[in-house]
PDB file of C-alpha atoms and ligand atoms in Angstrom:
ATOM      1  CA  UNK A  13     -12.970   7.848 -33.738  1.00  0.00           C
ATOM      2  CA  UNK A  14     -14.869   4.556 -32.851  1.00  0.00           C
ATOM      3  CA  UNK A  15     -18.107   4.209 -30.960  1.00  0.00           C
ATOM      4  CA  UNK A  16     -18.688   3.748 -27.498  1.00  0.00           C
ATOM      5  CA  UNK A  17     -20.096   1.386 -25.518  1.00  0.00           C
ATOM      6  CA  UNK A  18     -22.676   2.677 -22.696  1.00  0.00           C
ATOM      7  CA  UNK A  19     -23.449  -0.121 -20.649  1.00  0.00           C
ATOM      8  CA  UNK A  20     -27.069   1.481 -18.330  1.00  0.00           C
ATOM      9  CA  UNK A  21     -26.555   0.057 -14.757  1.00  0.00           C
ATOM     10  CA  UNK A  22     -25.700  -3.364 -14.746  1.00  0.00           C
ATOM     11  CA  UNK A  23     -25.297  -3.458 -11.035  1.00  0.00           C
ATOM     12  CA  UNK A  24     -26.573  -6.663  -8.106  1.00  0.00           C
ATOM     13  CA  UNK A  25     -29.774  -4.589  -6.998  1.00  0.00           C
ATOM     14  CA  UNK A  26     -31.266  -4.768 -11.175  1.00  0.00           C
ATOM     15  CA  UNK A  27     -30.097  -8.443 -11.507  1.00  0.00           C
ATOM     16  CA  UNK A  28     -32.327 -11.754 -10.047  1.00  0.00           C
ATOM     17  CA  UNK A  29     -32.195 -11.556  -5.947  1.00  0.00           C
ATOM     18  CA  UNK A  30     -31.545  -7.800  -5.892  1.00  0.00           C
ATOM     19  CA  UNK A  31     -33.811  -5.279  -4.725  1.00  0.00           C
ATOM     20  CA  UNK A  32     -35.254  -3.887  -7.845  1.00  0.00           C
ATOM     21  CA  UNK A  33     -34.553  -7.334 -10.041  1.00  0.00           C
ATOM     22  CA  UNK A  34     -35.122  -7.217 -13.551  1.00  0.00           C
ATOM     23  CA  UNK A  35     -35.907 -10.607 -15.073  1.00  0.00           C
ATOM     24  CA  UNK A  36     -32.606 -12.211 -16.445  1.00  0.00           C
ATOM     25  CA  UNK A  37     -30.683  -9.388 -16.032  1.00  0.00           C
ATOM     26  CA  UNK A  38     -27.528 -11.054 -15.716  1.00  0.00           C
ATOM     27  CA  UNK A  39     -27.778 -13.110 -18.749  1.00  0.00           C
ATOM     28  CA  UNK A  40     -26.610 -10.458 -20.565  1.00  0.00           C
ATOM     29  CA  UNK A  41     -22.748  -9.746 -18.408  1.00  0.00           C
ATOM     30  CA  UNK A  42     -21.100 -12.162 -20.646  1.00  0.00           C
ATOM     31  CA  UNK A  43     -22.484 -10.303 -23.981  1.00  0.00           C
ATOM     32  CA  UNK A  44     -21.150  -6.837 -22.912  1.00  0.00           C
ATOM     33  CA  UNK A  45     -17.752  -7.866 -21.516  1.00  0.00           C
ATOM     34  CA  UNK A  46     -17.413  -9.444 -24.854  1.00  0.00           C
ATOM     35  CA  UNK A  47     -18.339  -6.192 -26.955  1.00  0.00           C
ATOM     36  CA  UNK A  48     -16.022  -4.030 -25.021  1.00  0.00           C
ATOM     37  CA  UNK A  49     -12.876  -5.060 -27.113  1.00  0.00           C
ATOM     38  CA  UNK A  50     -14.807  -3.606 -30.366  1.00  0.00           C
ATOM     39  CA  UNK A  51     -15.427  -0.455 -28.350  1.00  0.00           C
ATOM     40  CA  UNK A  52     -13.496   2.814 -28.807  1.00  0.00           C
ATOM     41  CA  UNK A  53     -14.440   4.089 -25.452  1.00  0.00           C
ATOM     42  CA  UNK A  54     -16.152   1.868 -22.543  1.00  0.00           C
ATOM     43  CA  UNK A  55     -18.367   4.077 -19.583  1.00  0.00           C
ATOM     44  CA  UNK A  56     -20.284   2.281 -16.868  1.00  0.00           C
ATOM     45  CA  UNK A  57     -23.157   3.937 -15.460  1.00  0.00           C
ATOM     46  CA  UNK A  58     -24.148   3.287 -11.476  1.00  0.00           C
ATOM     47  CA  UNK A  59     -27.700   4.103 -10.377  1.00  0.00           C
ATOM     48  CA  UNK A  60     -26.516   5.669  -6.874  1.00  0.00           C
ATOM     49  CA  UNK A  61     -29.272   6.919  -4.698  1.00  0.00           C
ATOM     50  CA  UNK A  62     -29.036   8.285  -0.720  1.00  0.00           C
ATOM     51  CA  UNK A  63     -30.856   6.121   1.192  1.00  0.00           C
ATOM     52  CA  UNK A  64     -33.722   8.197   2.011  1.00  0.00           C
ATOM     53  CA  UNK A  65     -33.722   9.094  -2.098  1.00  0.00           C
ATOM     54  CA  UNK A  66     -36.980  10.868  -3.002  1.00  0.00           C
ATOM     55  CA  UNK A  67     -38.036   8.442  -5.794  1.00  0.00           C
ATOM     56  CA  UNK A  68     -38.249   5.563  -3.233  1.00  0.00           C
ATOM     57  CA  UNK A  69     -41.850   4.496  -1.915  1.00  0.00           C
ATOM     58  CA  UNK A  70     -40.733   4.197   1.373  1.00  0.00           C
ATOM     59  CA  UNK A  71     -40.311   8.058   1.919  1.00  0.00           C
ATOM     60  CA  UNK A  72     -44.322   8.469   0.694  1.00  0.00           C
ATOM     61  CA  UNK A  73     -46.230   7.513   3.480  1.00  0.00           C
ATOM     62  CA  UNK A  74     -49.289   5.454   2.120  1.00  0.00           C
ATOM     63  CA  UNK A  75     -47.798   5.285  -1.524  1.00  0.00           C
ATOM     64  CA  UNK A  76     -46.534   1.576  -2.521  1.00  0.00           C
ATOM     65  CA  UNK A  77     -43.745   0.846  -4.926  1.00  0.00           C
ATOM     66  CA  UNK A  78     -44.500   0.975  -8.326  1.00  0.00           C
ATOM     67  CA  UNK A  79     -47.062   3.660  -7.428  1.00  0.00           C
ATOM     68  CA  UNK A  80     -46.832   6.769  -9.715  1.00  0.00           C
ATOM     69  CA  UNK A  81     -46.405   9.905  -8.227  1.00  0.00           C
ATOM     70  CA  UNK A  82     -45.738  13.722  -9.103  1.00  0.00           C
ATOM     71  CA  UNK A  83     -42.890  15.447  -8.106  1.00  0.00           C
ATOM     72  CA  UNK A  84     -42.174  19.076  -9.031  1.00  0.00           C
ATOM     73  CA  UNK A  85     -40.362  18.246 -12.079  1.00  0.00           C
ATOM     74  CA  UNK A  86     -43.439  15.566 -13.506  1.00  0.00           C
ATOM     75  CA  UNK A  87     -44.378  12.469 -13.228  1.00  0.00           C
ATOM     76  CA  UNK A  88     -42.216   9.820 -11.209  1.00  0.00           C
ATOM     77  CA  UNK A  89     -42.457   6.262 -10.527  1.00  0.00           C
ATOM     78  CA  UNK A  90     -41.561   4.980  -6.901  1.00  0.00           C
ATOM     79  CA  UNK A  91     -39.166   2.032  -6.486  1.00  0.00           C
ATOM     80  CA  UNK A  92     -38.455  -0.269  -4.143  1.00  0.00           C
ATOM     81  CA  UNK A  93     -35.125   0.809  -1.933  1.00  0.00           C
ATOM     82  CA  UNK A  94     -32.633   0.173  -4.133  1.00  0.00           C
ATOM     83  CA  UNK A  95     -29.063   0.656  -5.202  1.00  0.00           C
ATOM     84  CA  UNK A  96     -28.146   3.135  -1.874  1.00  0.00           C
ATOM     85  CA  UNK A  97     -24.215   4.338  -2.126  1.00  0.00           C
ATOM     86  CA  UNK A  98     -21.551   2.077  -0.923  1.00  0.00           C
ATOM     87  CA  UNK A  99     -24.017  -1.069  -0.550  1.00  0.00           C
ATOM     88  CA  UNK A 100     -23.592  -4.738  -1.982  1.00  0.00           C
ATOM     89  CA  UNK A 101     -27.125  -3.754  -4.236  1.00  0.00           C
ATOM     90  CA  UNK A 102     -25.615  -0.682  -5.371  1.00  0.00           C
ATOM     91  CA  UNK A 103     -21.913  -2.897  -6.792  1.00  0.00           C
ATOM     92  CA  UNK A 104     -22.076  -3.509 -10.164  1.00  0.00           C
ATOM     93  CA  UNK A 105     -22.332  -7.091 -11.628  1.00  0.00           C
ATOM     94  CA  UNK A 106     -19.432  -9.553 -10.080  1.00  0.00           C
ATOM     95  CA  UNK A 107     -18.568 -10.517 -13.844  1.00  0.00           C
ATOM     96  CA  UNK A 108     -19.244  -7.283 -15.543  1.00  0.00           C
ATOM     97  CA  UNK A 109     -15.653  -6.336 -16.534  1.00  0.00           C
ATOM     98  CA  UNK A 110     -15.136  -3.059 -15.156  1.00  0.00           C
ATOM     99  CA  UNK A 111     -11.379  -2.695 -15.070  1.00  0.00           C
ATOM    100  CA  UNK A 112     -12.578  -2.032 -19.055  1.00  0.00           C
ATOM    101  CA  UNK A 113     -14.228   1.139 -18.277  1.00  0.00           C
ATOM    102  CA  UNK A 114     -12.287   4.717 -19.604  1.00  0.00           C
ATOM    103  CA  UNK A 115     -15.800   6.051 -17.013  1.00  0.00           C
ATOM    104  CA  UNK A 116     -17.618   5.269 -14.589  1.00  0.00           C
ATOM    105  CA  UNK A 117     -20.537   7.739 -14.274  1.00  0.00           C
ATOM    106  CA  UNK A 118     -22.901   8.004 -11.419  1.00  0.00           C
ATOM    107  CA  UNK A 119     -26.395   9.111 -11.530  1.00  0.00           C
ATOM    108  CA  UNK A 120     -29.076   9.614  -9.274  1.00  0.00           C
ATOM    109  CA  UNK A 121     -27.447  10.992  -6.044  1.00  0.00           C
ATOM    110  CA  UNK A 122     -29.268  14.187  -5.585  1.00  0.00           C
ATOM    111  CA  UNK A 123     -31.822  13.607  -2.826  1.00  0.00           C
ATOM    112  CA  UNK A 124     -34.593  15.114  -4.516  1.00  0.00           C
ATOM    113  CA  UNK A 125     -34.232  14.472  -8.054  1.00  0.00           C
ATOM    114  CA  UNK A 126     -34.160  10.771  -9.917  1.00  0.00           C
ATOM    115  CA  UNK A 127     -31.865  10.267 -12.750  1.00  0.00           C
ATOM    116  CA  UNK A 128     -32.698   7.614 -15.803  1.00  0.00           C
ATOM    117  CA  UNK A 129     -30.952   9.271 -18.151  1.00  0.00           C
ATOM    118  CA  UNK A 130     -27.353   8.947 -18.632  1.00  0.00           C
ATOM    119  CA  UNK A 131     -27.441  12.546 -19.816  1.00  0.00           C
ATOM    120  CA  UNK A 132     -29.928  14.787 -17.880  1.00  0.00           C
ATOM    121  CA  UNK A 133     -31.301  14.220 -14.887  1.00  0.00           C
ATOM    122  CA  UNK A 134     -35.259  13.701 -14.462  1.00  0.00           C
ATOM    123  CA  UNK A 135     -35.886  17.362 -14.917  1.00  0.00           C
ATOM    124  CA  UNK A 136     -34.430  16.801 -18.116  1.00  0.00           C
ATOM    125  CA  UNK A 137     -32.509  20.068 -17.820  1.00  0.00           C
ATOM    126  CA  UNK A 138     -29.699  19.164 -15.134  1.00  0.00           C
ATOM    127  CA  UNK A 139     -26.981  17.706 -17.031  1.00  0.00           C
ATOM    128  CA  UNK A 140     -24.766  14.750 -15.878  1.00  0.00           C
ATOM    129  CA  UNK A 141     -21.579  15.897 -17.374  1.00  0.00           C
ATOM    130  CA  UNK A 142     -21.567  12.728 -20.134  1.00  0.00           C
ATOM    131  CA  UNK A 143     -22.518  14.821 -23.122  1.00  0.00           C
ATOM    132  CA  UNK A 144     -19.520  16.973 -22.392  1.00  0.00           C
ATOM    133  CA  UNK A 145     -17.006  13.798 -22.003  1.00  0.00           C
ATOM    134  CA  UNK A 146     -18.312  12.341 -24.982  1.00  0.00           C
ATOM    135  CA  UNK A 147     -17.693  15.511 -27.461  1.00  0.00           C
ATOM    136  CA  UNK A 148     -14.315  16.298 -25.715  1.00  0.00           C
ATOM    137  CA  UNK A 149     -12.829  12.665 -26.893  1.00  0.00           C
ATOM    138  CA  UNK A 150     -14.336  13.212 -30.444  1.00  0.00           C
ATOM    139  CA  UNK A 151     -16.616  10.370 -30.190  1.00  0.00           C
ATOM    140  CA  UNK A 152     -20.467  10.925 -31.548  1.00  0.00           C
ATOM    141  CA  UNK A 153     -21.690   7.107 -32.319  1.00  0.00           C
ATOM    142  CA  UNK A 154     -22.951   5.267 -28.914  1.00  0.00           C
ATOM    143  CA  UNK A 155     -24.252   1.630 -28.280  1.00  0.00           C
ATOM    144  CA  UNK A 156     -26.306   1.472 -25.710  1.00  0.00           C
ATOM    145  CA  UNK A 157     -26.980  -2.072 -23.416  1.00  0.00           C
ATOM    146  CA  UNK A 158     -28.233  -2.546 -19.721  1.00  0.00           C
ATOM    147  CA  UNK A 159     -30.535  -2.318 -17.792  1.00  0.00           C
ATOM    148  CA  UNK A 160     -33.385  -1.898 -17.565  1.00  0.00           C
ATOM    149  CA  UNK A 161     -34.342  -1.196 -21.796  1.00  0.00           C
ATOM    150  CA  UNK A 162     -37.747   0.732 -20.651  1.00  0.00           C
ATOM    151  CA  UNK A 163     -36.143   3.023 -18.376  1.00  0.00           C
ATOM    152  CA  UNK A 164     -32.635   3.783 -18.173  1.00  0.00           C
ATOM    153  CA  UNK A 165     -31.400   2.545 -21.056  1.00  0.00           C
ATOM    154  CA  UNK A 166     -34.568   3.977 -23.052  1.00  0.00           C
ATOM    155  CA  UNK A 167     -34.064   7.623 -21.527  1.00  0.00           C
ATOM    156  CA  UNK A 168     -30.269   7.477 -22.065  1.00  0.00           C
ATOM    157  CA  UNK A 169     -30.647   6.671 -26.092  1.00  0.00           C
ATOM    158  CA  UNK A 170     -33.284   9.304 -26.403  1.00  0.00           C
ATOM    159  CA  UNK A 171     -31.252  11.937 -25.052  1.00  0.00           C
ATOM    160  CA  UNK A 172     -28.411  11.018 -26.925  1.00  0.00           C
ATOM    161  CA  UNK A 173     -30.611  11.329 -30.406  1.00  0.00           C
ATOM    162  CA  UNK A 174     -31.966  14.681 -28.979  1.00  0.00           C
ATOM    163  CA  UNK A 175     -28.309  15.989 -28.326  1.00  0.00           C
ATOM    164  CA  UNK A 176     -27.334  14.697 -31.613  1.00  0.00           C
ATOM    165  CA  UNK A 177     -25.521  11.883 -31.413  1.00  0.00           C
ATOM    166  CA  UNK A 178     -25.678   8.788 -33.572  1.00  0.00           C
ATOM    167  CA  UNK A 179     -27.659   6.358 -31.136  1.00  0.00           C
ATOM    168  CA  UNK A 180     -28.387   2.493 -30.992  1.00  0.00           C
ATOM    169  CA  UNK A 181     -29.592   0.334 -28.648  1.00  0.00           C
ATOM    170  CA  UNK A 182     -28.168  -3.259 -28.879  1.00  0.00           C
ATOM    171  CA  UNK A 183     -31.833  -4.980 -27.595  1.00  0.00           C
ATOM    172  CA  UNK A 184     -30.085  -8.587 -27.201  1.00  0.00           C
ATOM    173  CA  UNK A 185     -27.688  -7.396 -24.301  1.00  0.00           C
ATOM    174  CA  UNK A 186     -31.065  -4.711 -23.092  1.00  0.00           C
ATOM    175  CA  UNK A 187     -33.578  -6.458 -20.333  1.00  0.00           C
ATOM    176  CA  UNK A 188     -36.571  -4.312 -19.531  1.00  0.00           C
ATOM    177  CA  UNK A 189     -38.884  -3.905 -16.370  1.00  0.00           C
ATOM    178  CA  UNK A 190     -41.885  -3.702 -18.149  1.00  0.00           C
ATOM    179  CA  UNK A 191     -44.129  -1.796 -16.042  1.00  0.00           C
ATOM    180  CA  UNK A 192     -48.138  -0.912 -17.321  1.00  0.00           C
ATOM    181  CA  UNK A 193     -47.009  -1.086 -20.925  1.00  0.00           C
ATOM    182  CA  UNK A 194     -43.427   0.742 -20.567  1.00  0.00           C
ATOM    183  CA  UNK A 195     -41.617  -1.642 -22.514  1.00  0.00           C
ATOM    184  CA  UNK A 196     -43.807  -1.343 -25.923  1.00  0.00           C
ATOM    185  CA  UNK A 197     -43.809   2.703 -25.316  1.00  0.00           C
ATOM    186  CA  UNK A 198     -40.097   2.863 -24.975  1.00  0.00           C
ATOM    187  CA  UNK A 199     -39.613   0.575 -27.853  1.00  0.00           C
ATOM    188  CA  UNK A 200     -42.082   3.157 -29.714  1.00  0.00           C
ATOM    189  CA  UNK A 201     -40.567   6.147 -28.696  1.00  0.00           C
ATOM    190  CA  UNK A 202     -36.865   5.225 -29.448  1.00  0.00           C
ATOM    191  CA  UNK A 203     -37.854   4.006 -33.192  1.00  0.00           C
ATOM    192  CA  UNK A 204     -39.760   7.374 -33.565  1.00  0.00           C
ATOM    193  CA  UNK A 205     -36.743   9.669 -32.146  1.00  0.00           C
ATOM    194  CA  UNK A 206     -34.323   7.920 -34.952  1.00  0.00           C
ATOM    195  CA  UNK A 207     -32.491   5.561 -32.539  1.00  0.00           C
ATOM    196  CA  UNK A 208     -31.712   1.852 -34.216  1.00  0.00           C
ATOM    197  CA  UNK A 209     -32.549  -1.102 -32.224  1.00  0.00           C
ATOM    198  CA  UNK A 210     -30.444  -3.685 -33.571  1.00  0.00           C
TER     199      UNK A 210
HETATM  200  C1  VGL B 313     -33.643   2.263 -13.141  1.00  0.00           C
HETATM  201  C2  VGL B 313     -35.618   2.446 -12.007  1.00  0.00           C
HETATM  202  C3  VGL B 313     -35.003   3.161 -11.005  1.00  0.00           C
HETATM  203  C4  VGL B 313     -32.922   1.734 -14.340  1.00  0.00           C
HETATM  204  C5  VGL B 313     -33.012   2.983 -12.152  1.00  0.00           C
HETATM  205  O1  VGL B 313     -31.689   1.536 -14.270  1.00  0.00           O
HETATM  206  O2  VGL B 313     -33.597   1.492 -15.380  1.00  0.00           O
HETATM  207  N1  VGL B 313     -34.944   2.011 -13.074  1.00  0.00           N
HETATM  208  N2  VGL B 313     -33.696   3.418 -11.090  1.00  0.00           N
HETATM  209 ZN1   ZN B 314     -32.757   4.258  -9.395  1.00  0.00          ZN
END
């Protein structure tokens, strides 16, 4: 069996004009839609929060976005409002090819928990269900690309080498946040866990 491709949440509200934009975060549509033809197996992820979801700044009185906070399960950052179920933000990329996708795979719509990874949520004990899909179709080598590289797509690939699988991130078709240093870290902790950047 082939790889798959794991393209992290290319969706309107992480691409310029969106609610949590990440800098030319649509430049990289065209890239993906072209890799998914090499791909054994295509899955989608979609960041899909409530709209009063607990990681957003706007339900901590006082606390800005981009504030750091602690929840019961650690440390959390707190976003802007952004990709709430069923809106325009929440859509994935007009271009992104997503009759391609064997999965889409939402993450991030309990109230009280965030979600980065692809795998577990931000407990990093509640599964999402993707390990399970993965093993089932035989497939153990994933290429990771999306957004954003220090979050999402970061977390995702270093689950993936904890769980065992053979993981790389494709950095050319990644764009990152880069919050207080995140980008470097994540960069640092996927080269330590084993993961290739390529
Ligand atoms: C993401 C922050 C909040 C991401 C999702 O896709 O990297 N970042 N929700
Ligand atoms: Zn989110």
């Amino acid at each position: 069996m082939s790889h798959a491709l794991i393209v992290i949440d290319l969706q309107n509200d992480f691409c310029p004009g969106g609610a949590l934009a990440v800098a030319e975060g649509d430049q990289i549509v065209s890239g993906i839609n072209a890799l998914m033809d090499t791909a054994g197996a295509v899955v989608l992820t979609q960041d899909w929060h409530p709209a009063d979801h607990a990681s957003f700044a706007s339900q901590h009185p006082g606390l800005a976005p981009y504030a750091l906070t602690q929840m019961d399960y650690g440390p959390q950052v707190l976003w802007p409002d952004h990709c709430v179920q069923g809106t325009h933000g929440a859509a994935f990329h007009p271009d992104l090819d997503t009759d391609r996708a064997d999965l889409i795979l939402r993450k991030g719509f309990r109230r009280g928990i965030d979600s980065y990874s692809a795998f577990f949520e931000n407990d990093q004990t509640t599964p999402t269900g993707l390990e399970g899909y993965l093993r089932n179709r035989g497939i153990i080598r994933l290429d990771f690309v999306g957004l954003a590289t220090d979050f999402c797509v970061a977390w995702s690939a270093l689950d993936a080498a904890k769980l065992g699988f053979e993981a790389r991130v494709l950095t050319d078709l990644c764009r990152g946040i880069d919050l207080d240093g995140s980008m470097a870290k994540a960069l640092s902790d996927l080269r330590a866990a084993g993961v290739d950047l390529a």
